[in-house]
PDB file of C-alpha atoms and ligand atoms in Angstrom:
ATOM      1  CA  MET A   1     -28.458   3.898 -14.412  1.00  0.00           C
ATOM      2  CA  VAL A   2     -24.576   3.595 -14.565  1.00  0.00           C
ATOM      3  CA  LEU A   3     -22.514   6.688 -15.210  1.00  0.00           C
ATOM      4  CA  ASP A   4     -25.077   9.164 -14.155  1.00  0.00           C
ATOM      5  CA  ASP A   5     -22.391  11.228 -12.787  1.00  0.00           C
ATOM      6  CA  LEU A   6     -20.698  12.138 -15.994  1.00  0.00           C
ATOM      7  CA  GLY A   7     -18.492  15.193 -16.503  1.00  0.00           C
ATOM      8  CA  SER A   8     -20.368  18.129 -17.833  1.00  0.00           C
ATOM      9  CA  SER A   9     -19.067  18.119 -21.404  1.00  0.00           C
ATOM     10  CA  LEU A  10     -19.617  14.471 -22.020  1.00  0.00           C
ATOM     11  CA  ARG A  11     -23.127  14.730 -20.332  1.00  0.00           C
ATOM     12  CA  GLY A  12     -24.065  17.582 -22.736  1.00  0.00           C
ATOM     13  CA  THR A  13     -23.076  15.442 -25.618  1.00  0.00           C
ATOM     14  CA  MET A  14     -25.005  12.523 -24.285  1.00  0.00           C
ATOM     15  CA  ASP A  15     -28.011  14.604 -23.571  1.00  0.00           C
ATOM     16  CA  LYS A  16     -28.256  15.790 -27.176  1.00  0.00           C
ATOM     17  CA  LEU A  17     -29.198  12.057 -27.886  1.00  0.00           C
ATOM     18  CA  ARG A  18     -32.255  12.159 -25.659  1.00  0.00           C
ATOM     19  CA  GLY A  19     -35.346  11.196 -27.620  1.00  0.00           C
ATOM     20  CA  LYS A  20     -33.238   9.403 -30.324  1.00  0.00           C
ATOM     21  CA  SER A  21     -33.690   5.763 -30.799  1.00  0.00           C
ATOM     22  CA  ARG A  22     -30.620   5.158 -33.013  1.00  0.00           C
ATOM     23  CA  LEU A  23     -27.172   6.592 -33.115  1.00  0.00           C
ATOM     24  CA  SER A  24     -25.636   8.058 -36.212  1.00  0.00           C
ATOM     25  CA  LYS A  25     -21.972   7.641 -37.146  1.00  0.00           C
ATOM     26  CA  GLU A  26     -21.556  11.368 -36.281  1.00  0.00           C
ATOM     27  CA  ASP A  27     -23.124  10.885 -32.842  1.00  0.00           C
ATOM     28  CA  VAL A  28     -20.704   8.076 -31.936  1.00  0.00           C
ATOM     29  CA  GLN A  29     -17.759   9.979 -33.340  1.00  0.00           C
ATOM     30  CA  GLU A  30     -18.536  13.059 -31.215  1.00  0.00           C
ATOM     31  CA  ILE A  31     -18.974  11.026 -28.039  1.00  0.00           C
ATOM     32  CA  VAL A  32     -15.814   9.112 -28.615  1.00  0.00           C
ATOM     33  CA  ARG A  33     -13.964  12.293 -29.251  1.00  0.00           C
ATOM     34  CA  GLU A  34     -15.226  13.693 -25.954  1.00  0.00           C
ATOM     35  CA  ILE A  35     -14.179  10.512 -24.043  1.00  0.00           C
ATOM     36  CA  GLN A  36     -10.785  10.561 -25.643  1.00  0.00           C
ATOM     37  CA  ARG A  37     -10.215  14.101 -24.570  1.00  0.00           C
ATOM     38  CA  SER A  38     -11.145  13.411 -21.006  1.00  0.00           C
ATOM     39  CA  LEU A  39      -9.119  10.291 -20.657  1.00  0.00           C
ATOM     40  CA  LEU A  40      -5.969  11.792 -22.191  1.00  0.00           C
ATOM     41  CA  GLN A  41      -6.392  14.720 -19.739  1.00  0.00           C
ATOM     42  CA  ALA A  42      -6.674  12.209 -16.989  1.00  0.00           C
ATOM     43  CA  ASP A  43      -3.257  10.659 -18.008  1.00  0.00           C
ATOM     44  CA  VAL A  44      -4.505   7.514 -19.461  1.00  0.00           C
ATOM     45  CA  GLU A  45      -2.078   6.041 -21.868  1.00  0.00           C
ATOM     46  CA  VAL A  46      -2.771   6.794 -25.566  1.00  0.00           C
ATOM     47  CA  ALA A  47      -2.676   3.145 -26.598  1.00  0.00           C
ATOM     48  CA  LEU A  48      -5.353   2.282 -23.961  1.00  0.00           C
ATOM     49  CA  VAL A  49      -7.519   5.213 -25.087  1.00  0.00           C
ATOM     50  CA  MET A  50      -7.286   4.182 -28.689  1.00  0.00           C
ATOM     51  CA  GLU A  51      -8.207   0.584 -27.969  1.00  0.00           C
ATOM     52  CA  LEU A  52     -11.180   1.758 -25.890  1.00  0.00           C
ATOM     53  CA  SER A  53     -12.327   4.208 -28.555  1.00  0.00           C
ATOM     54  CA  GLU A  54     -12.307   1.460 -31.320  1.00  0.00           C
ATOM     55  CA  ASN A  55     -14.229  -0.965 -29.124  1.00  0.00           C
ATOM     56  CA  ILE A  56     -16.874   1.665 -28.246  1.00  0.00           C
ATOM     57  CA  LYS A  57     -17.196   2.857 -31.879  1.00  0.00           C
ATOM     58  CA  GLU A  58     -17.592  -0.760 -33.131  1.00  0.00           C
ATOM     59  CA  ARG A  59     -20.137  -1.766 -30.643  1.00  0.00           C
ATOM     60  CA  ALA A  60     -22.207   1.482 -30.728  1.00  0.00           C
ATOM     61  CA  LEU A  61     -22.617   1.156 -34.446  1.00  0.00           C
ATOM     62  CA  GLU A  62     -23.071  -2.567 -34.710  1.00  0.00           C
ATOM     63  CA  GLU A  63     -25.215  -3.550 -31.712  1.00  0.00           C
ATOM     64  CA  GLU A  64     -28.901  -2.962 -31.847  1.00  0.00           C
ATOM     65  CA  PRO A  65     -30.098  -1.230 -28.655  1.00  0.00           C
ATOM     66  CA  PRO A  66     -32.366  -3.771 -26.866  1.00  0.00           C
ATOM     67  CA  GLY A  67     -36.091  -3.084 -27.107  1.00  0.00           C
ATOM     68  CA  GLY A  68     -37.211  -0.061 -25.042  1.00  0.00           C
ATOM     69  CA  THR A  69     -33.568   1.241 -24.620  1.00  0.00           C
ATOM     70  CA  THR A  70     -32.931   4.670 -25.873  1.00  0.00           C
ATOM     71  CA  ALA A  71     -29.869   5.408 -27.923  1.00  0.00           C
ATOM     72  CA  ARG A  72     -28.465   7.450 -24.954  1.00  0.00           C
ATOM     73  CA  ASP A  73     -28.783   4.547 -22.462  1.00  0.00           C
ATOM     74  CA  HIS A  74     -27.371   2.120 -24.966  1.00  0.00           C
ATOM     75  CA  ILE A  75     -24.189   4.011 -25.635  1.00  0.00           C
ATOM     76  CA  LEU A  76     -23.738   4.755 -21.902  1.00  0.00           C
ATOM     77  CA  LYS A  77     -23.952   1.017 -21.174  1.00  0.00           C
ATOM     78  CA  ILE A  78     -21.390   0.308 -23.878  1.00  0.00           C
ATOM     79  CA  VAL A  79     -18.984   3.051 -22.567  1.00  0.00           C
ATOM     80  CA  TYR A  80     -19.375   1.760 -19.120  1.00  0.00           C
ATOM     81  CA  GLU A  81     -18.741  -1.934 -20.031  1.00  0.00           C
ATOM     82  CA  GLU A  82     -15.714  -1.046 -22.098  1.00  0.00           C
ATOM     83  CA  MET A  83     -14.310   1.181 -19.333  1.00  0.00           C
ATOM     84  CA  VAL A  84     -14.698  -1.535 -16.854  1.00  0.00           C
ATOM     85  CA  GLU A  85     -12.705  -3.819 -19.284  1.00  0.00           C
ATOM     86  CA  ILE A  86      -9.832  -1.501 -18.934  1.00  0.00           C
ATOM     87  CA  VAL A  87     -10.250  -0.232 -15.296  1.00  0.00           C
ATOM     88  CA  GLY A  88     -11.079  -3.601 -13.856  1.00  0.00           C
ATOM     89  CA  GLU A  89     -13.059  -4.662 -10.864  1.00  0.00           C
ATOM     90  CA  SER A  90     -11.624  -4.109  -7.426  1.00  0.00           C
ATOM     91  CA  THR A  91      -8.868  -6.402  -6.355  1.00  0.00           C
ATOM     92  CA  GLU A  92     -10.237  -9.074  -4.073  1.00  0.00           C
ATOM     93  CA  ILE A  93      -9.230  -8.418  -0.427  1.00  0.00           C
ATOM     94  CA  PRO A  94     -10.386 -11.288   1.737  1.00  0.00           C
ATOM     95  CA  LEU A  95     -11.376 -10.336   5.375  1.00  0.00           C
ATOM     96  CA  GLU A  96      -9.061 -12.964   6.809  1.00  0.00           C
ATOM     97  CA  PRO A  97      -5.526 -13.370   8.184  1.00  0.00           C
ATOM     98  CA  GLN A  98      -2.906 -12.513   5.542  1.00  0.00           C
ATOM     99  CA  THR A  99       0.258 -10.639   4.916  1.00  0.00           C
ATOM    100  CA  ILE A 100       0.288  -7.657   2.456  1.00  0.00           C
ATOM    101  CA  MET A 101       3.423  -5.926   1.330  1.00  0.00           C
ATOM    102  CA  LEU A 102       3.544  -2.388  -0.004  1.00  0.00           C
ATOM    103  CA  ALA A 103       6.008  -1.407  -2.783  1.00  0.00           C
ATOM    104  CA  GLY A 104       6.560   1.956  -4.612  1.00  0.00           C
ATOM    105  CA  LEU A 105       8.867   4.853  -5.020  1.00  0.00           C
ATOM    106  CA  GLN A 106       9.592   7.277  -2.168  1.00  0.00           C
ATOM    107  CA  GLY A 107       6.839   9.827  -1.671  1.00  0.00           C
ATOM    108  CA  SER A 108       4.241   7.643  -3.433  1.00  0.00           C
ATOM    109  CA  GLY A 109       2.315   7.330  -0.118  1.00  0.00           C
ATOM    110  CA  LYS A 110       3.243   3.854   1.155  1.00  0.00           C
ATOM    111  CA  THR A 111       3.721   4.643   4.808  1.00  0.00           C
ATOM    112  CA  THR A 112       0.415   6.645   4.787  1.00  0.00           C
ATOM    113  CA  THR A 113      -1.360   3.837   2.998  1.00  0.00           C
ATOM    114  CA  ALA A 114      -0.093   1.116   5.410  1.00  0.00           C
ATOM    115  CA  ALA A 115      -1.587   2.868   8.263  1.00  0.00           C
ATOM    116  CA  LYS A 116      -4.776   3.556   6.393  1.00  0.00           C
ATOM    117  CA  MET A 117      -5.145   0.033   5.369  1.00  0.00           C
ATOM    118  CA  ALA A 118      -4.537  -1.178   8.863  1.00  0.00           C
ATOM    119  CA  TRP A 119      -7.222   1.226  10.048  1.00  0.00           C
ATOM    120  CA  TRP A 120      -9.565  -0.177   7.326  1.00  0.00           C
ATOM    121  CA  PHE A 121      -8.907  -3.851   8.402  1.00  0.00           C
ATOM    122  CA  SER A 122      -9.564  -2.869  12.101  1.00  0.00           C
ATOM    123  CA  LYS A 123     -12.847  -1.415  11.060  1.00  0.00           C
ATOM    124  CA  LYS A 124     -13.723  -4.750   9.470  1.00  0.00           C
ATOM    125  CA  GLY A 125     -13.130  -6.474  12.796  1.00  0.00           C
ATOM    126  CA  LEU A 126      -9.658  -7.889  12.072  1.00  0.00           C
ATOM    127  CA  ARG A 127      -6.483  -7.168  14.123  1.00  0.00           C
ATOM    128  CA  PRO A 128      -3.887  -5.613  11.827  1.00  0.00           C
ATOM    129  CA  ALA A 129      -0.270  -4.745  12.474  1.00  0.00           C
ATOM    130  CA  VAL A 130       2.095  -2.454  10.455  1.00  0.00           C
ATOM    131  CA  ILE A 131       5.599  -3.457  10.188  1.00  0.00           C
ATOM    132  CA  GLN A 132       7.863  -0.567   9.100  1.00  0.00           C
ATOM    133  CA  THR A 133      10.967  -1.795   7.296  1.00  0.00           C
ATOM    134  CA  ASP A 134      11.747   1.628   5.585  1.00  0.00           C
ATOM    135  CA  THR A 135      15.165   2.552   7.138  1.00  0.00           C
ATOM    136  CA  PHE A 136      16.009   4.673   4.172  1.00  0.00           C
ATOM    137  CA  ARG A 137      13.772   7.696   4.504  1.00  0.00           C
ATOM    138  CA  PRO A 138      14.383   9.703   7.545  1.00  0.00           C
ATOM    139  CA  GLY A 139      11.194  10.190   9.515  1.00  0.00           C
ATOM    140  CA  ALA A 140       9.449   7.079   8.076  1.00  0.00           C
ATOM    141  CA  TYR A 141       9.587   5.301  11.486  1.00  0.00           C
ATOM    142  CA  ASP A 142       8.032   8.250  13.494  1.00  0.00           C
ATOM    143  CA  GLN A 143       5.428   8.856  10.782  1.00  0.00           C
ATOM    144  CA  ALA A 144       4.329   5.279  10.706  1.00  0.00           C
ATOM    145  CA  LYS A 145       4.375   4.990  14.423  1.00  0.00           C
ATOM    146  CA  GLN A 146       2.158   8.144  14.875  1.00  0.00           C
ATOM    147  CA  MET A 147      -0.219   7.176  12.274  1.00  0.00           C
ATOM    148  CA  CYS A 148      -0.658   3.721  13.759  1.00  0.00           C
ATOM    149  CA  GLU A 149      -1.197   5.140  17.165  1.00  0.00           C
ATOM    150  CA  ARG A 150      -3.910   7.286  15.692  1.00  0.00           C
ATOM    151  CA  ALA A 151      -5.514   4.334  13.995  1.00  0.00           C
ATOM    152  CA  GLU A 152      -5.155   2.369  17.134  1.00  0.00           C
ATOM    153  CA  VAL A 153      -3.466  -0.627  15.485  1.00  0.00           C
ATOM    154  CA  ASP A 154      -0.299  -2.620  16.353  1.00  0.00           C
ATOM    155  CA  PHE A 155       3.001  -1.257  15.029  1.00  0.00           C
ATOM    156  CA  TYR A 156       6.532  -2.631  14.789  1.00  0.00           C
ATOM    157  CA  GLY A 157       9.656  -0.793  13.583  1.00  0.00           C
ATOM    158  CA  ASP A 158      13.133   0.030  14.631  1.00  0.00           C
ATOM    159  CA  PRO A 159      13.823   3.753  15.559  1.00  0.00           C
ATOM    160  CA  ASP A 160      17.503   3.248  15.020  1.00  0.00           C
ATOM    161  CA  GLY A 161      17.197   1.903  11.526  1.00  0.00           C
ATOM    162  CA  GLY A 162      19.330  -1.168  10.895  1.00  0.00           C
ATOM    163  CA  ASP A 163      18.762  -4.061   8.545  1.00  0.00           C
ATOM    164  CA  PRO A 164      15.259  -3.980   6.898  1.00  0.00           C
ATOM    165  CA  VAL A 165      15.198  -7.771   6.461  1.00  0.00           C
ATOM    166  CA  GLN A 166      15.952  -8.370  10.100  1.00  0.00           C
ATOM    167  CA  ILE A 167      13.316  -5.803  11.109  1.00  0.00           C
ATOM    168  CA  ALA A 168      10.818  -7.599   8.855  1.00  0.00           C
ATOM    169  CA  ARG A 169      11.617 -10.950  10.572  1.00  0.00           C
ATOM    170  CA  GLU A 170      11.521  -9.506  14.105  1.00  0.00           C
ATOM    171  CA  GLY A 171       8.390  -7.609  13.222  1.00  0.00           C
ATOM    172  CA  MET A 172       6.394 -10.631  12.070  1.00  0.00           C
ATOM    173  CA  GLU A 173       7.421 -12.337  15.303  1.00  0.00           C
ATOM    174  CA  ALA A 174       6.626  -9.434  17.537  1.00  0.00           C
ATOM    175  CA  THR A 175       3.198  -9.012  15.968  1.00  0.00           C
ATOM    176  CA  GLU A 176       2.254 -12.609  15.846  1.00  0.00           C
ATOM    177  CA  ASP A 177      -1.049 -11.893  17.670  1.00  0.00           C
ATOM    178  CA  ALA A 178      -2.173  -9.740  14.698  1.00  0.00           C
ATOM    179  CA  ASP A 179      -4.073 -11.478  11.971  1.00  0.00           C
ATOM    180  CA  VAL A 180      -3.311  -9.008   9.100  1.00  0.00           C
ATOM    181  CA  HIS A 181       0.368  -8.008   8.648  1.00  0.00           C
ATOM    182  CA  ILE A 182       0.965  -4.978   6.425  1.00  0.00           C
ATOM    183  CA  VAL A 183       4.611  -4.639   5.557  1.00  0.00           C
ATOM    184  CA  ASP A 184       5.779  -1.196   4.487  1.00  0.00           C
ATOM    185  CA  THR A 185       8.974  -1.029   2.532  1.00  0.00           C
ATOM    186  CA  ALA A 186      11.553   1.539   1.634  1.00  0.00           C
ATOM    187  CA  GLY A 187      11.170   3.495  -1.635  1.00  0.00           C
ATOM    188  CA  ARG A 188      13.890   5.340  -3.463  1.00  0.00           C
ATOM    189  CA  HIS A 189      13.825   8.367  -5.725  1.00  0.00           C
ATOM    190  CA  ALA A 190      14.152   6.081  -8.773  1.00  0.00           C
ATOM    191  CA  LEU A 191      14.179   2.395  -9.590  1.00  0.00           C
ATOM    192  CA  GLU A 192      17.571   1.504  -8.295  1.00  0.00           C
ATOM    193  CA  ALA A 193      19.053  -2.013  -8.115  1.00  0.00           C
ATOM    194  CA  ASP A 194      19.422  -1.866  -4.361  1.00  0.00           C
ATOM    195  CA  LEU A 195      15.845  -1.013  -3.944  1.00  0.00           C
ATOM    196  CA  ILE A 196      14.791  -4.031  -5.902  1.00  0.00           C
ATOM    197  CA  ASP A 197      17.308  -6.294  -4.080  1.00  0.00           C
ATOM    198  CA  GLU A 198      15.978  -5.114  -0.777  1.00  0.00           C
ATOM    199  CA  ILE A 199      12.413  -5.633  -1.410  1.00  0.00           C
ATOM    200  CA  GLU A 200      13.014  -9.108  -2.781  1.00  0.00           C
ATOM    201  CA  GLU A 201      14.851 -10.083   0.396  1.00  0.00           C
ATOM    202  CA  ILE A 202      12.020  -8.735   2.603  1.00  0.00           C
ATOM    203  CA  GLU A 203       9.548 -10.495   0.431  1.00  0.00           C
ATOM    204  CA  ALA A 204      11.360 -13.826   0.942  1.00  0.00           C
ATOM    205  CA  GLU A 205      11.388 -13.113   4.669  1.00  0.00           C
ATOM    206  CA  VAL A 206       7.624 -12.266   5.139  1.00  0.00           C
ATOM    207  CA  ASN A 207       6.137 -14.309   2.309  1.00  0.00           C
ATOM    208  CA  PRO A 208       3.223 -11.972   1.474  1.00  0.00           C
ATOM    209  CA  ASP A 209      -0.116 -13.218   0.228  1.00  0.00           C
ATOM    210  CA  LEU A 210      -0.423 -10.043  -1.797  1.00  0.00           C
ATOM    211  CA  ASN A 211       1.998  -7.221  -3.059  1.00  0.00           C
ATOM    212  CA  LEU A 212       0.482  -3.974  -3.796  1.00  0.00           C
ATOM    213  CA  LEU A 213       2.125  -1.206  -5.852  1.00  0.00           C
ATOM    214  CA  VAL A 214       1.381   2.220  -4.323  1.00  0.00           C
ATOM    215  CA  LEU A 215       1.204   4.951  -7.007  1.00  0.00           C
ATOM    216  CA  ASP A 216       0.596   8.734  -6.616  1.00  0.00           C
ATOM    217  CA  ALA A 217      -2.461   9.737  -8.790  1.00  0.00           C
ATOM    218  CA  ALA A 218      -0.204  12.260 -10.666  1.00  0.00           C
ATOM    219  CA  ILE A 219       2.126   9.465 -11.893  1.00  0.00           C
ATOM    220  CA  GLY A 220       1.354   9.724 -15.596  1.00  0.00           C
ATOM    221  CA  GLN A 221       3.441   7.504 -17.815  1.00  0.00           C
ATOM    222  CA  GLY A 222       6.132   6.833 -15.382  1.00  0.00           C
ATOM    223  CA  ALA A 223       3.949   4.099 -14.023  1.00  0.00           C
ATOM    224  CA  LYS A 224       4.923   1.680 -16.735  1.00  0.00           C
ATOM    225  CA  GLU A 225       8.613   1.118 -15.942  1.00  0.00           C
ATOM    226  CA  GLN A 226       7.811   0.983 -12.203  1.00  0.00           C
ATOM    227  CA  ALA A 227       5.060  -1.481 -12.695  1.00  0.00           C
ATOM    228  CA  ARG A 228       7.202  -3.724 -14.870  1.00  0.00           C
ATOM    229  CA  GLU A 229      10.155  -3.638 -12.560  1.00  0.00           C
ATOM    230  CA  PHE A 230       8.368  -4.456  -9.384  1.00  0.00           C
ATOM    231  CA  ASP A 231       6.117  -6.982 -11.062  1.00  0.00           C
ATOM    232  CA  SER A 232       9.102  -8.911 -12.384  1.00  0.00           C
ATOM    233  CA  SER A 233      10.778  -8.851  -9.053  1.00  0.00           C
ATOM    234  CA  ILE A 234       8.057  -9.535  -6.562  1.00  0.00           C
ATOM    235  CA  GLY A 235       4.863  -9.950  -8.525  1.00  0.00           C
ATOM    236  CA  ILE A 236       2.213  -7.164  -8.219  1.00  0.00           C
ATOM    237  CA  GLY A 237      -1.267  -8.264  -7.372  1.00  0.00           C
ATOM    238  CA  GLY A 238      -2.953  -4.915  -7.170  1.00  0.00           C
ATOM    239  CA  VAL A 239      -2.428  -1.174  -7.161  1.00  0.00           C
ATOM    240  CA  VAL A 240      -3.214   1.561  -4.670  1.00  0.00           C
ATOM    241  CA  ILE A 241      -3.719   4.996  -6.072  1.00  0.00           C
ATOM    242  CA  THR A 242      -3.035   7.844  -3.554  1.00  0.00           C
ATOM    243  CA  LYS A 243      -3.689  11.538  -3.428  1.00  0.00           C
ATOM    244  CA  LEU A 244      -6.999  11.375  -5.338  1.00  0.00           C
ATOM    245  CA  ASP A 245      -8.061  14.339  -3.155  1.00  0.00           C
ATOM    246  CA  GLY A 246      -5.868  16.393  -5.411  1.00  0.00           C
ATOM    247  CA  THR A 247      -6.499  17.356  -8.998  1.00  0.00           C
ATOM    248  CA  ALA A 248      -4.924  14.393 -10.602  1.00  0.00           C
ATOM    249  CA  LYS A 249      -7.305  11.729 -11.790  1.00  0.00           C
ATOM    250  CA  GLY A 250      -5.121   8.634 -11.576  1.00  0.00           C
ATOM    251  CA  GLY A 251      -5.358   7.597 -15.179  1.00  0.00           C
ATOM    252  CA  GLY A 252      -1.629   6.766 -15.254  1.00  0.00           C
ATOM    253  CA  ALA A 253      -2.215   4.013 -12.717  1.00  0.00           C
ATOM    254  CA  LEU A 254      -4.253   2.181 -15.371  1.00  0.00           C
ATOM    255  CA  THR A 255      -0.919   1.695 -17.234  1.00  0.00           C
ATOM    256  CA  ALA A 256       0.343  -0.079 -14.183  1.00  0.00           C
ATOM    257  CA  VAL A 257      -2.847  -2.179 -13.893  1.00  0.00           C
ATOM    258  CA  ASN A 258      -2.451  -3.154 -17.446  1.00  0.00           C
ATOM    259  CA  GLU A 259       1.184  -3.881 -17.267  1.00  0.00           C
ATOM    260  CA  THR A 260       0.935  -6.034 -14.193  1.00  0.00           C
ATOM    261  CA  ASP A 261      -2.386  -7.622 -15.351  1.00  0.00           C
ATOM    262  CA  SER A 262      -3.788  -6.741 -11.910  1.00  0.00           C
ATOM    263  CA  SER A 263      -6.420  -4.377 -10.644  1.00  0.00           C
ATOM    264  CA  ILE A 264      -6.990  -1.500  -8.226  1.00  0.00           C
ATOM    265  CA  ALA A 265      -7.345  -2.346  -4.529  1.00  0.00           C
ATOM    266  CA  PHE A 266      -7.664   0.932  -2.613  1.00  0.00           C
ATOM    267  CA  LEU A 267      -7.766   4.657  -3.205  1.00  0.00           C
ATOM    268  CA  GLY A 268      -6.099   7.161  -0.959  1.00  0.00           C
ATOM    269  CA  THR A 269      -8.140  10.412  -0.557  1.00  0.00           C
ATOM    270  CA  GLY A 270      -6.365  12.450   2.045  1.00  0.00           C
ATOM    271  CA  GLU A 271      -3.655  12.623   4.701  1.00  0.00           C
ATOM    272  CA  THR A 272      -5.369  11.076   7.627  1.00  0.00           C
ATOM    273  CA  VAL A 273      -5.877   7.369   8.476  1.00  0.00           C
ATOM    274  CA  GLN A 274      -9.484   7.336   7.593  1.00  0.00           C
ATOM    275  CA  ASP A 275      -8.939   8.700   4.151  1.00  0.00           C
ATOM    276  CA  ILE A 276      -9.030   5.372   2.333  1.00  0.00           C
ATOM    277  CA  GLU A 277     -11.630   3.779   0.083  1.00  0.00           C
ATOM    278  CA  ARG A 278     -11.995   0.511  -1.471  1.00  0.00           C
ATOM    279  CA  PHE A 279     -11.762   0.807  -5.256  1.00  0.00           C
ATOM    280  CA  GLU A 280     -15.108   0.801  -6.927  1.00  0.00           C
ATOM    281  CA  PRO A 281     -15.103   1.122 -10.720  1.00  0.00           C
ATOM    282  CA  ASN A 282     -18.191   3.161 -11.194  1.00  0.00           C
ATOM    283  CA  GLY A 283     -16.969   6.257  -9.154  1.00  0.00           C
ATOM    284  CA  PHE A 284     -13.369   6.035 -10.699  1.00  0.00           C
ATOM    285  CA  ILE A 285     -14.769   5.838 -14.213  1.00  0.00           C
ATOM    286  CA  SER A 286     -17.066   8.789 -13.796  1.00  0.00           C
ATOM    287  CA  ARG A 287     -14.138  10.763 -12.468  1.00  0.00           C
ATOM    288  CA  LEU A 288     -11.869   9.790 -15.378  1.00  0.00           C
ATOM    289  CA  LEU A 289     -14.638  10.832 -17.809  1.00  0.00           C
ATOM    290  CA  GLY A 290     -15.443  13.936 -15.818  1.00  0.00           C
TER     291      GLY A 290
HETATM  292  P1  GDP B 301       6.156   6.973   1.161  1.00  0.00           P
HETATM  293  O1  GDP B 301       7.544   7.624   1.009  1.00  0.00           O
HETATM  294  O2  GDP B 301       5.815   6.247  -0.048  1.00  0.00           O
HETATM  295  O3  GDP B 301       6.084   6.227   2.441  1.00  0.00           O
HETATM  296  O4  GDP B 301       5.115   8.289   1.213  1.00  0.00           O
HETATM  297  P2  GDP B 301       4.302   8.795   2.513  1.00  0.00           P
HETATM  298  O5  GDP B 301       3.317   7.946   2.940  1.00  0.00           O
HETATM  299  O6  GDP B 301       5.272   9.441   3.393  1.00  0.00           O
HETATM  300  O7  GDP B 301       3.497  10.019   1.683  1.00  0.00           O
HETATM  301  C1  GDP B 301       4.290  11.113   1.009  1.00  0.00           C
HETATM  302  C2  GDP B 301       3.395  12.267   1.241  1.00  0.00           C
HETATM  303  O8  GDP B 301       2.100  12.165   0.596  1.00  0.00           O
HETATM  304  C3  GDP B 301       3.076  12.599   2.741  1.00  0.00           C
HETATM  305  O9  GDP B 301       3.159  14.038   2.900  1.00  0.00           O
HETATM  306  C4  GDP B 301       1.626  12.082   2.879  1.00  0.00           C
HETATM  307  O10 GDP B 301       0.978  12.884   3.969  1.00  0.00           O
HETATM  308  C5  GDP B 301       1.064  12.452   1.521  1.00  0.00           C
HETATM  309  N1  GDP B 301      -0.049  11.607   1.199  1.00  0.00           N
HETATM  310  C6  GDP B 301      -0.119  10.156   1.116  1.00  0.00           C
HETATM  311  N2  GDP B 301      -1.244   9.733   0.789  1.00  0.00           N
HETATM  312  C7  GDP B 301      -2.098  10.913   0.528  1.00  0.00           C
HETATM  313  C8  GDP B 301      -3.436  11.060   0.009  1.00  0.00           C
HETATM  314  O11 GDP B 301      -4.141  10.140  -0.245  1.00  0.00           O
HETATM  315  N3  GDP B 301      -3.720  12.401  -0.048  1.00  0.00           N
HETATM  316  C9  GDP B 301      -2.958  13.390   0.243  1.00  0.00           C
HETATM  317  N4  GDP B 301      -3.437  14.633   0.070  1.00  0.00           N
HETATM  318  N5  GDP B 301      -1.623  13.266   0.662  1.00  0.00           N
HETATM  319  C10 GDP B 301      -1.221  12.019   0.867  1.00  0.00           C
END
């Protein structure tokens, strides 16, 4: 059964429905209230929470549970289906040669994610390379190089900094034996014009098949503006949510998914190269509702 792993308070409410074959309006209202509380606490945008609540309410009251289905299973299924509508399925990542560029603000976890994704592709039997074009953040080069060594994947960067666009060009040439190129870019503390100009130039140079927006799970509503800016400049095809090993549940990233009309590709769950998971709606939804 989907969503078996619900948070305790919602599970308690659901369990009260055991043995019932029909849901009353009060039952539905109580469940929807619990869901709203969990989602708002998880940083999901109010408008999304309201849209979801309305859809669940309407379906739960109007749809007849199919024969043999209990009221509890019926509403669980509706909640799951409506949550998947909002959360989306995982971004498609074909296991084939490609170039992926990472975008996001400084500290979001781009460099870490680049090395993790390279590790992930290498475990799938491909030959990835990380190209580090972040010449803005001190230490970005060393950090990327070390992580790539640990992941045992190809790496290109310039320890002396220099022009990010030139590094991108040289990096693509230097790693031409690799089949998956992962291009890390510089972030800034905020969305500044030079950040957007730079990433557009790198994008024109490496011509990525996919641009991923990397967001810290604690992002909250700040996700909206970032998503809009990056999407209108380079086009965002998917989102990576990092630091899900912390207490934040990553609901703010759904705003970015919604804003960019994209989906979630990967989750970051720690600081080492192995701490990466492909996004999978069921676990994420249970966590949001938990
Ligand atoms: P960048 O500026 O976007 O390249 O961000 P970094 O990759 O340097 O990450 C910023 C900080 O977050 C570093 O201290 C990372 O170790 C940490 N970090 C990145 N991803 C994760 C994660 O999934 N979990 C945890 N706990 N820390 C992470």
